[in-house]
Each structure stands twice: as C-alpha cells, then as structure tokens.
Amino acid sequence: MIIAIDGPAASGKSTAARALAKRLGLTFLDTGAMYRAVTLVIIDRGIDPNDEFSCQTVANSIRLEFDEEGKILIGGMPGEPAIRGPEVTRHVSEVSAHSGVRRALVRLQRKIADESVAAGGGVVAEGRDTTSVVFPTADLKVFLVASPRVRAERRATEEGAPERAAEYEKDLQRRDDFDSSREDSPLTETRDAVRVDTDRLSPDEVLEELCELARVRA
Ligand code: C5P
C-alpha cells in the first residue's frame, strides 16, 4: 500500500504521516528530510546552493537511509537535528528546485517504497511532489491544508518561540511561493487527492480522519 501526503509548508504533513504510518504498520518516508539532508551537506562543503551541477553531484553521491523510527541517516550518521537548522531551511528550496537533485532523490524514494511493498508492507510518504510526481498511482492521496496564520503559529510553537509567529508566516509564504512556482515538480494539488483542512483539527483528529480515508480508499 502506498499513501502519499502532500501540502504546503507546516500544514502538518510530517506529524500526520508519521502517526499514520505507525498506526498502519507502514514505513514512514519523509521526503523533505532527504532534500534537507542534501542541503546540509552542500552548506557543510561550502558549495553554492545555486550551483546545480555540484548540488546534483552531492545528491548522487551521498548515502541516505532511514532508521527504524523514520529518522534520516546521512552516510550512517543521524541527520537530526542539524537538517532542521535555520540555514538549511533558508536554502532548501533553492537546492530542491534543481532537476538533477530531484531525479536522484525521487529514484531513491521509489526504491525505498518498492522494497517496502516487496516485503509485504508499504509506505506513507510525505512531501511536496509525492502525490503528483513520485507516486502518481498511490492508493490514497491526501492534500493537507491550513491557513498561513495557523501554520505559522504551529511552527513557532514547535520551535519554542510562539511570539515569532509573524516572522515564521513570512518564511513559510516565501517557501510556498518558491515551491509552487518552480519549473520542476511544483507544489500542486492533484485532482484525485482528498483535501483535508487541518485548521480546526488537533493532530489526533487529523490522524483519525486519515485512518478513515485509508480504510475506505486504500
Ligand atoms: O517538508 P519540509 O518542510 O521539511 O521540506 C523542506 C523543503 O524541501 C520544502 O520547502 C521543499 O522546497 C523541499 N521539498 C521538495 N519536495 C519534496 C519534499 C520537500 O521540494 N517532496
């Protein structure tokens, strides 16, 4: 079974996908963590995030895996929490706009899913092109949305700085605009995705709604 969960930044994709994967006994595939991992290595090596060739070379050469909890490993080493740092967040959209980077990571995402399905399981994949490009024939596609203000408040609270919600809103808007307008695999809501608005839902309520969709649709 393949379930793909898409949506804009901080719409609750990761929390929902991780919880759903656990509930259904499937592999959680955090595709955003993969783009963040490539960006972290690029920054560490002093590479210009706009240098497509070098970014693509990094994406093709580093070893990315996930541990049993679904946390990313870069060359066998934990990528968290460094991949969530402000510098990575600032540059990740530029790096993930490069087609060569996307090709390398999409290949790996499909390989992880194929292996999981072959072993009798499946994946819950989350990320901005999982419903449109990576898994176009997924058994269930969900597009999570929430208003910019609610998303910013959630992200600011998560980071322990609720008073900075307005600042986070600007950053989320900037990433959404960039991700929606890029040429390769822009953020799009596919016609066959089920839209779930999480503005007034708690994480548990989102999980229950997704479980119900999985039961009916997948
Ligand atoms: O989901 P997260 O916020 O960690 O993703 C970070 C960035 O990675 C996004 O803003 C987007 O630029 C990129 N990304 C992507 N395609 C995906 C997942 C993430 O381009 N499937």
PDB file of C-alpha atoms and ligand atoms in Angstrom:
ATOM      1  CA  MET A   1       0.000   0.000   0.000  1.00  0.00           C
ATOM      2  CA  ILE A   2       1.257   3.453  -0.865  1.00  0.00           C
ATOM      3  CA  ILE A   3      -0.221   6.537   0.761  1.00  0.00           C
ATOM      4  CA  ALA A   4       1.067   9.975  -0.326  1.00  0.00           C
ATOM      5  CA  ILE A   5       0.517  13.108   1.744  1.00  0.00           C
ATOM      6  CA  ASP A   6       1.208  16.457   0.136  1.00  0.00           C
ATOM      7  CA  GLY A   7       0.629  20.075   1.076  1.00  0.00           C
ATOM      8  CA  PRO A   8       2.329  23.393   1.818  1.00  0.00           C
ATOM      9  CA  ALA A   9       4.979  24.030   4.481  1.00  0.00           C
ATOM     10  CA  ALA A  10       3.924  23.331   8.077  1.00  0.00           C
ATOM     11  CA  SER A  11       0.481  22.023   7.104  1.00  0.00           C
ATOM     12  CA  GLY A  12       1.042  19.115   9.482  1.00  0.00           C
ATOM     13  CA  LYS A  13       2.218  16.589   6.876  1.00  0.00           C
ATOM     14  CA  SER A  14       5.061  15.102   8.903  1.00  0.00           C
ATOM     15  CA  THR A  15       3.118  14.698  12.125  1.00  0.00           C
ATOM     16  CA  ALA A  16       0.167  13.150  10.300  1.00  0.00           C
ATOM     17  CA  ALA A  17       2.235  10.886   8.039  1.00  0.00           C
ATOM     18  CA  ARG A  18       4.429   9.625  10.883  1.00  0.00           C
ATOM     19  CA  ALA A  19       1.416   8.835  13.073  1.00  0.00           C
ATOM     20  CA  LEU A  20      -0.488   7.180  10.215  1.00  0.00           C
ATOM     21  CA  ALA A  21       2.500   5.016   9.272  1.00  0.00           C
ATOM     22  CA  LYS A  22       2.822   3.876  12.880  1.00  0.00           C
ATOM     23  CA  ARG A  23      -0.889   3.115  13.173  1.00  0.00           C
ATOM     24  CA  LEU A  24      -0.964   1.103   9.916  1.00  0.00           C
ATOM     25  CA  GLY A  25       2.426  -0.581  10.401  1.00  0.00           C
ATOM     26  CA  LEU A  26       3.854   1.024   7.232  1.00  0.00           C
ATOM     27  CA  THR A  27       7.206   2.713   6.540  1.00  0.00           C
ATOM     28  CA  PHE A  28       7.242   6.486   7.070  1.00  0.00           C
ATOM     29  CA  LEU A  29       9.014   8.219   4.186  1.00  0.00           C
ATOM     30  CA  ASP A  30       9.938  11.833   4.996  1.00  0.00           C
ATOM     31  CA  THR A  31      10.979  13.184   1.583  1.00  0.00           C
ATOM     32  CA  GLY A  32      11.537  16.706   2.960  1.00  0.00           C
ATOM     33  CA  ALA A  33      14.235  15.282   5.250  1.00  0.00           C
ATOM     34  CA  MET A  34      16.045  13.987   2.146  1.00  0.00           C
ATOM     35  CA  TYR A  35      16.111  17.445   0.488  1.00  0.00           C
ATOM     36  CA  ARG A  36      17.192  18.933   3.807  1.00  0.00           C
ATOM     37  CA  ALA A  37      19.990  16.342   4.143  1.00  0.00           C
ATOM     38  CA  VAL A  38      21.377  17.183   0.690  1.00  0.00           C
ATOM     39  CA  THR A  39      21.176  20.900   1.569  1.00  0.00           C
ATOM     40  CA  LEU A  40      23.033  20.340   4.850  1.00  0.00           C
ATOM     41  CA  VAL A  41      25.899  18.571   3.072  1.00  0.00           C
ATOM     42  CA  ILE A  42      26.030  21.335   0.444  1.00  0.00           C
ATOM     43  CA  ILE A  43      26.313  24.012   3.135  1.00  0.00           C
ATOM     44  CA  ASP A  44      28.898  21.996   5.114  1.00  0.00           C
ATOM     45  CA  ARG A  45      31.038  21.623   1.997  1.00  0.00           C
ATOM     46  CA  GLY A  46      30.789  25.334   1.179  1.00  0.00           C
ATOM     47  CA  ILE A  47      29.007  24.674  -2.130  1.00  0.00           C
ATOM     48  CA  ASP A  48      26.836  27.427  -3.630  1.00  0.00           C
ATOM     49  CA  PRO A  49      23.162  26.209  -3.422  1.00  0.00           C
ATOM     50  CA  ASN A  50      22.624  27.705  -6.892  1.00  0.00           C
ATOM     51  CA  ASP A  51      25.392  25.600  -8.438  1.00  0.00           C
ATOM     52  CA  GLU A  52      23.198  22.917  -9.998  1.00  0.00           C
ATOM     53  CA  PHE A  53      25.992  20.614 -11.129  1.00  0.00           C
ATOM     54  CA  SER A  54      27.651  20.461  -7.694  1.00  0.00           C
ATOM     55  CA  CYS A  55      24.311  20.033  -5.915  1.00  0.00           C
ATOM     56  CA  GLN A  56      23.412  17.179  -8.256  1.00  0.00           C
ATOM     57  CA  THR A  57      26.806  15.546  -7.669  1.00  0.00           C
ATOM     58  CA  VAL A  58      26.196  15.644  -3.911  1.00  0.00           C
ATOM     59  CA  ALA A  59      22.673  14.208  -4.287  1.00  0.00           C
ATOM     60  CA  ASN A  60      24.026  11.347  -6.394  1.00  0.00           C
ATOM     61  CA  SER A  61      26.944  10.519  -4.157  1.00  0.00           C
ATOM     62  CA  ILE A  62      25.808  10.753  -0.529  1.00  0.00           C
ATOM     63  CA  ARG A  63      24.279   7.724   1.207  1.00  0.00           C
ATOM     64  CA  LEU A  64      20.833   8.452   2.615  1.00  0.00           C
ATOM     65  CA  GLU A  65      18.870   5.933   4.680  1.00  0.00           C
ATOM     66  CA  PHE A  66      16.195   5.986   7.364  1.00  0.00           C
ATOM     67  CA  ASP A  67      16.481   4.340  10.779  1.00  0.00           C
ATOM     68  CA  GLU A  68      13.681   2.300  12.355  1.00  0.00           C
ATOM     69  CA  GLU A  69      11.995   5.435  13.693  1.00  0.00           C
ATOM     70  CA  GLY A  70      11.960   7.017  10.230  1.00  0.00           C
ATOM     71  CA  LYS A  71      14.784   9.460  11.050  1.00  0.00           C
ATOM     72  CA  ILE A  72      17.258  10.190   8.299  1.00  0.00           C
ATOM     73  CA  LEU A  73      20.868   8.970   8.343  1.00  0.00           C
ATOM     74  CA  ILE A  74      23.482  10.718   6.197  1.00  0.00           C
ATOM     75  CA  GLY A  75      26.375   8.367   5.478  1.00  0.00           C
ATOM     76  CA  GLY A  76      25.221   6.360   8.511  1.00  0.00           C
ATOM     77  CA  MET A  77      25.160   9.385  10.862  1.00  0.00           C
ATOM     78  CA  PRO A  78      21.979  10.990  12.298  1.00  0.00           C
ATOM     79  CA  GLY A  79      20.844  13.987  10.245  1.00  0.00           C
ATOM     80  CA  GLU A  80      18.599  15.347  13.023  1.00  0.00           C
ATOM     81  CA  PRO A  81      18.551  17.997  14.405  1.00  0.00           C
ATOM     82  CA  ALA A  82      21.041  19.648  12.014  1.00  0.00           C
ATOM     83  CA  ILE A  83      18.745  19.283   8.973  1.00  0.00           C
ATOM     84  CA  ARG A  84      16.119  21.449  10.729  1.00  0.00           C
ATOM     85  CA  GLY A  85      18.517  24.366  11.356  1.00  0.00           C
ATOM     86  CA  PRO A  86      17.766  27.874  10.021  1.00  0.00           C
ATOM     87  CA  GLU A  87      20.478  27.856   7.365  1.00  0.00           C
ATOM     88  CA  VAL A  88      19.231  24.607   5.864  1.00  0.00           C
ATOM     89  CA  THR A  89      15.649  25.935   5.961  1.00  0.00           C
ATOM     90  CA  ARG A  90      16.789  29.115   4.209  1.00  0.00           C
ATOM     91  CA  HIS A  91      18.438  27.269   1.296  1.00  0.00           C
ATOM     92  CA  VAL A  92      16.478  24.022   0.921  1.00  0.00           C
ATOM     93  CA  SER A  93      14.007  25.386  -1.643  1.00  0.00           C
ATOM     94  CA  GLU A  94      16.830  26.563  -3.927  1.00  0.00           C
ATOM     95  CA  VAL A  95      18.551  23.184  -3.740  1.00  0.00           C
ATOM     96  CA  SER A  96      15.351  21.225  -4.294  1.00  0.00           C
ATOM     97  CA  ALA A  97      14.479  23.243  -7.402  1.00  0.00           C
ATOM     98  CA  HIS A  98      17.402  21.593  -9.294  1.00  0.00           C
ATOM     99  CA  SER A  99      16.133  18.805 -11.579  1.00  0.00           C
ATOM    100  CA  GLY A 100      19.288  16.751 -11.102  1.00  0.00           C
ATOM    101  CA  VAL A 101      18.797  16.757  -7.331  1.00  0.00           C
ATOM    102  CA  ARG A 102      15.129  15.800  -7.708  1.00  0.00           C
ATOM    103  CA  ARG A 103      15.931  12.939 -10.101  1.00  0.00           C
ATOM    104  CA  ALA A 104      18.394  11.415  -7.625  1.00  0.00           C
ATOM    105  CA  LEU A 105      16.051  11.690  -4.659  1.00  0.00           C
ATOM    106  CA  VAL A 106      12.892  10.553  -6.469  1.00  0.00           C
ATOM    107  CA  ARG A 107      14.783   7.448  -7.630  1.00  0.00           C
ATOM    108  CA  LEU A 108      15.720   6.684  -4.027  1.00  0.00           C
ATOM    109  CA  GLN A 109      12.180   7.373  -2.751  1.00  0.00           C
ATOM    110  CA  ARG A 110      10.698   4.904  -5.251  1.00  0.00           C
ATOM    111  CA  LYS A 111      13.341   2.314  -4.376  1.00  0.00           C
ATOM    112  CA  ILE A 112      12.503   2.564  -0.659  1.00  0.00           C
ATOM    113  CA  ALA A 113       8.787   2.185  -1.471  1.00  0.00           C
ATOM    114  CA  ASP A 114       9.376  -0.776  -3.824  1.00  0.00           C
ATOM    115  CA  GLU A 115      11.430  -2.577  -1.190  1.00  0.00           C
ATOM    116  CA  SER A 116       8.794  -1.985   1.436  1.00  0.00           C
ATOM    117  CA  VAL A 117       5.961  -3.194  -0.806  1.00  0.00           C
ATOM    118  CA  ALA A 118       8.005  -6.244  -1.842  1.00  0.00           C
ATOM    119  CA  ALA A 119       8.424  -7.095   1.841  1.00  0.00           C
ATOM    120  CA  GLY A 120       4.619  -7.088   2.225  1.00  0.00           C
ATOM    121  CA  GLY A 121       4.301  -3.589   3.704  1.00  0.00           C
ATOM    122  CA  GLY A 122       4.096  -0.164   2.122  1.00  0.00           C
ATOM    123  CA  VAL A 123       4.865   3.470   2.773  1.00  0.00           C
ATOM    124  CA  VAL A 124       3.255   6.640   3.954  1.00  0.00           C
ATOM    125  CA  ALA A 125       5.221   9.243   2.018  1.00  0.00           C
ATOM    126  CA  GLU A 126       5.015  12.935   2.741  1.00  0.00           C
ATOM    127  CA  GLY A 127       6.327  15.819   0.700  1.00  0.00           C
ATOM    128  CA  ARG A 128       5.572  18.396  -1.914  1.00  0.00           C
ATOM    129  CA  ASP A 129       5.522  16.211  -5.022  1.00  0.00           C
ATOM    130  CA  THR A 130       4.647  12.831  -3.580  1.00  0.00           C
ATOM    131  CA  THR A 131       1.073  12.856  -4.912  1.00  0.00           C
ATOM    132  CA  SER A 132       1.903  14.477  -8.268  1.00  0.00           C
ATOM    133  CA  VAL A 133       5.272  13.068  -9.331  1.00  0.00           C
ATOM    134  CA  VAL A 134       6.795  10.439  -7.055  1.00  0.00           C
ATOM    135  CA  PHE A 135       3.756   8.188  -6.538  1.00  0.00           C
ATOM    136  CA  PRO A 136       1.164   9.165  -9.187  1.00  0.00           C
ATOM    137  CA  THR A 137      -0.675   5.853  -8.715  1.00  0.00           C
ATOM    138  CA  ALA A 138      -0.696   5.883  -4.896  1.00  0.00           C
ATOM    139  CA  ASP A 139      -3.603   4.009  -3.292  1.00  0.00           C
ATOM    140  CA  LEU A 140      -4.539   7.125  -1.342  1.00  0.00           C
ATOM    141  CA  LYS A 141      -3.516  10.749  -1.925  1.00  0.00           C
ATOM    142  CA  VAL A 142      -4.145  13.434   0.656  1.00  0.00           C
ATOM    143  CA  PHE A 143      -3.578  17.182   0.305  1.00  0.00           C
ATOM    144  CA  LEU A 144      -3.335  18.770   3.747  1.00  0.00           C
ATOM    145  CA  VAL A 145      -4.040  22.484   4.035  1.00  0.00           C
ATOM    146  CA  ALA A 146      -4.173  25.035   6.844  1.00  0.00           C
ATOM    147  CA  SER A 147      -4.299  28.828   6.794  1.00  0.00           C
ATOM    148  CA  PRO A 148      -0.945  30.661   6.719  1.00  0.00           C
ATOM    149  CA  ARG A 149      -1.508  32.100  10.206  1.00  0.00           C
ATOM    150  CA  VAL A 150      -2.324  28.721  11.791  1.00  0.00           C
ATOM    151  CA  ARG A 151       0.663  27.094  10.094  1.00  0.00           C
ATOM    152  CA  ALA A 152       2.980  29.852  11.309  1.00  0.00           C
ATOM    153  CA  GLU A 153       1.630  29.626  14.860  1.00  0.00           C
ATOM    154  CA  ARG A 154       2.104  25.862  14.922  1.00  0.00           C
ATOM    155  CA  ARG A 155       5.654  26.082  13.579  1.00  0.00           C
ATOM    156  CA  ALA A 156       6.583  28.905  16.015  1.00  0.00           C
ATOM    157  CA  THR A 157       5.153  26.965  18.981  1.00  0.00           C
ATOM    158  CA  GLU A 158       7.027  23.820  17.893  1.00  0.00           C
ATOM    159  CA  GLU A 159      10.252  25.838  17.861  1.00  0.00           C
ATOM    160  CA  GLY A 160       9.520  27.243  21.343  1.00  0.00           C
ATOM    161  CA  ALA A 161       9.040  30.824  20.103  1.00  0.00           C
ATOM    162  CA  PRO A 162       5.269  31.478  19.824  1.00  0.00           C
ATOM    163  CA  GLU A 163       5.855  35.253  19.820  1.00  0.00           C
ATOM    164  CA  ARG A 164       7.651  34.941  16.461  1.00  0.00           C
ATOM    165  CA  ALA A 165       4.615  33.658  14.523  1.00  0.00           C
ATOM    166  CA  ALA A 166       4.517  36.693  12.202  1.00  0.00           C
ATOM    167  CA  GLU A 167       8.154  36.138  11.207  1.00  0.00           C
ATOM    168  CA  TYR A 168       7.503  32.416  10.587  1.00  0.00           C
ATOM    169  CA  GLU A 169       4.488  33.302   8.448  1.00  0.00           C
ATOM    170  CA  LYS A 170       6.699  35.313   6.097  1.00  0.00           C
ATOM    171  CA  ASP A 171       9.222  32.469   5.826  1.00  0.00           C
ATOM    172  CA  LEU A 172       6.507  29.882   5.124  1.00  0.00           C
ATOM    173  CA  GLN A 173       4.984  32.154   2.489  1.00  0.00           C
ATOM    174  CA  ARG A 174       8.371  32.610   0.829  1.00  0.00           C
ATOM    175  CA  ARG A 175       8.941  28.822   0.670  1.00  0.00           C
ATOM    176  CA  ASP A 176       5.394  28.139  -0.571  1.00  0.00           C
ATOM    177  CA  ASP A 177       5.778  30.722  -3.348  1.00  0.00           C
ATOM    178  CA  PHE A 178       9.132  29.290  -4.348  1.00  0.00           C
ATOM    179  CA  ASP A 179       7.940  25.658  -4.214  1.00  0.00           C
ATOM    180  CA  SER A 180       4.725  26.464  -6.131  1.00  0.00           C
ATOM    181  CA  SER A 181       6.369  28.429  -8.912  1.00  0.00           C
ATOM    182  CA  ARG A 182       9.435  26.284  -9.647  1.00  0.00           C
ATOM    183  CA  GLU A 183       9.519  24.604 -13.047  1.00  0.00           C
ATOM    184  CA  ASP A 184      10.267  21.052 -11.948  1.00  0.00           C
ATOM    185  CA  SER A 185       7.606  19.353  -9.787  1.00  0.00           C
ATOM    186  CA  PRO A 186       5.926  22.423  -8.281  1.00  0.00           C
ATOM    187  CA  LEU A 187       3.657  22.068  -5.282  1.00  0.00           C
ATOM    188  CA  THR A 188       0.266  21.184  -6.812  1.00  0.00           C
ATOM    189  CA  GLU A 189      -2.994  19.752  -5.592  1.00  0.00           C
ATOM    190  CA  THR A 190      -3.830  16.800  -7.833  1.00  0.00           C
ATOM    191  CA  ARG A 191      -7.451  16.215  -8.824  1.00  0.00           C
ATOM    192  CA  ASP A 192      -7.510  12.763  -7.269  1.00  0.00           C
ATOM    193  CA  ALA A 193      -6.200  13.911  -3.857  1.00  0.00           C
ATOM    194  CA  VAL A 194      -8.533  14.232  -0.892  1.00  0.00           C
ATOM    195  CA  ARG A 195      -8.222  17.718   0.617  1.00  0.00           C
ATOM    196  CA  VAL A 196      -8.144  17.840   4.417  1.00  0.00           C
ATOM    197  CA  ASP A 197      -8.244  21.251   6.103  1.00  0.00           C
ATOM    198  CA  THR A 198      -6.469  20.957   9.467  1.00  0.00           C
ATOM    199  CA  ASP A 199      -7.154  24.490  10.767  1.00  0.00           C
ATOM    200  CA  ARG A 200      -9.628  23.336  13.374  1.00  0.00           C
ATOM    201  CA  LEU A 201      -8.328  19.814  13.880  1.00  0.00           C
ATOM    202  CA  SER A 202      -5.954  18.523  16.555  1.00  0.00           C
ATOM    203  CA  PRO A 203      -3.188  16.115  15.449  1.00  0.00           C
ATOM    204  CA  ASP A 204      -5.283  13.223  16.841  1.00  0.00           C
ATOM    205  CA  GLU A 205      -8.316  14.310  14.851  1.00  0.00           C
ATOM    206  CA  VAL A 206      -6.219  14.548  11.669  1.00  0.00           C
ATOM    207  CA  LEU A 207      -4.933  11.038  12.330  1.00  0.00           C
ATOM    208  CA  GLU A 208      -8.454   9.664  12.810  1.00  0.00           C
ATOM    209  CA  GLU A 209      -9.607  11.284   9.569  1.00  0.00           C
ATOM    210  CA  LEU A 210      -6.659   9.838   7.642  1.00  0.00           C
ATOM    211  CA  CYS A 211      -7.207   6.378   9.137  1.00  0.00           C
ATOM    212  CA  GLU A 212     -10.811   6.505   7.991  1.00  0.00           C
ATOM    213  CA  LEU A 213      -9.735   7.555   4.476  1.00  0.00           C
ATOM    214  CA  ALA A 214      -7.169   4.747   4.381  1.00  0.00           C
ATOM    215  CA  ARG A 215      -9.805   2.260   5.481  1.00  0.00           C
ATOM    216  CA  VAL A 216     -12.265   3.366   2.800  1.00  0.00           C
ATOM    217  CA  ARG A 217      -9.946   4.264  -0.080  1.00  0.00           C
ATOM    218  CA  ALA A 218      -6.804   2.201   0.181  1.00  0.00           C
TER     219      ALA A 218
HETATM  220  O1  C5P B   1       8.787  19.189   4.419  1.00  0.00           O
HETATM  221  P1  C5P B   1       9.935  20.131   4.697  1.00  0.00           P
HETATM  222  O2  C5P B   1       9.493  21.483   5.162  1.00  0.00           O
HETATM  223  O3  C5P B   1      10.964  19.525   5.573  1.00  0.00           O
HETATM  224  O4  C5P B   1      10.619  20.335   3.270  1.00  0.00           O
HETATM  225  C1  C5P B   1      11.669  21.247   3.101  1.00  0.00           C
HETATM  226  C2  C5P B   1      11.763  21.702   1.652  1.00  0.00           C
HETATM  227  O5  C5P B   1      12.158  20.616   0.819  1.00  0.00           O
HETATM  228  C3  C5P B   1      10.486  22.236   1.016  1.00  0.00           C
HETATM  229  O6  C5P B   1      10.276  23.625   1.282  1.00  0.00           O
HETATM  230  C4  C5P B   1      10.729  21.994  -0.464  1.00  0.00           C
HETATM  231  O7  C5P B   1      11.487  23.055  -1.010  1.00  0.00           O
HETATM  232  C5  C5P B   1      11.585  20.746  -0.474  1.00  0.00           C
HETATM  233  N1  C5P B   1      10.846  19.516  -0.784  1.00  0.00           N
HETATM  234  C6  C5P B   1      10.588  19.228  -2.109  1.00  0.00           C
HETATM  235  N2  C5P B   1       9.976  18.072  -2.450  1.00  0.00           N
HETATM  236  C7  C5P B   1       9.578  17.192  -1.509  1.00  0.00           C
HETATM  237  C8  C5P B   1       9.808  17.471  -0.136  1.00  0.00           C
HETATM  238  C9  C5P B   1      10.425  18.663   0.194  1.00  0.00           C
HETATM  239  O8  C5P B   1      10.935  20.019  -2.982  1.00  0.00           O
HETATM  240  N3  C5P B   1       8.999  16.039  -1.875  1.00  0.00           N
END
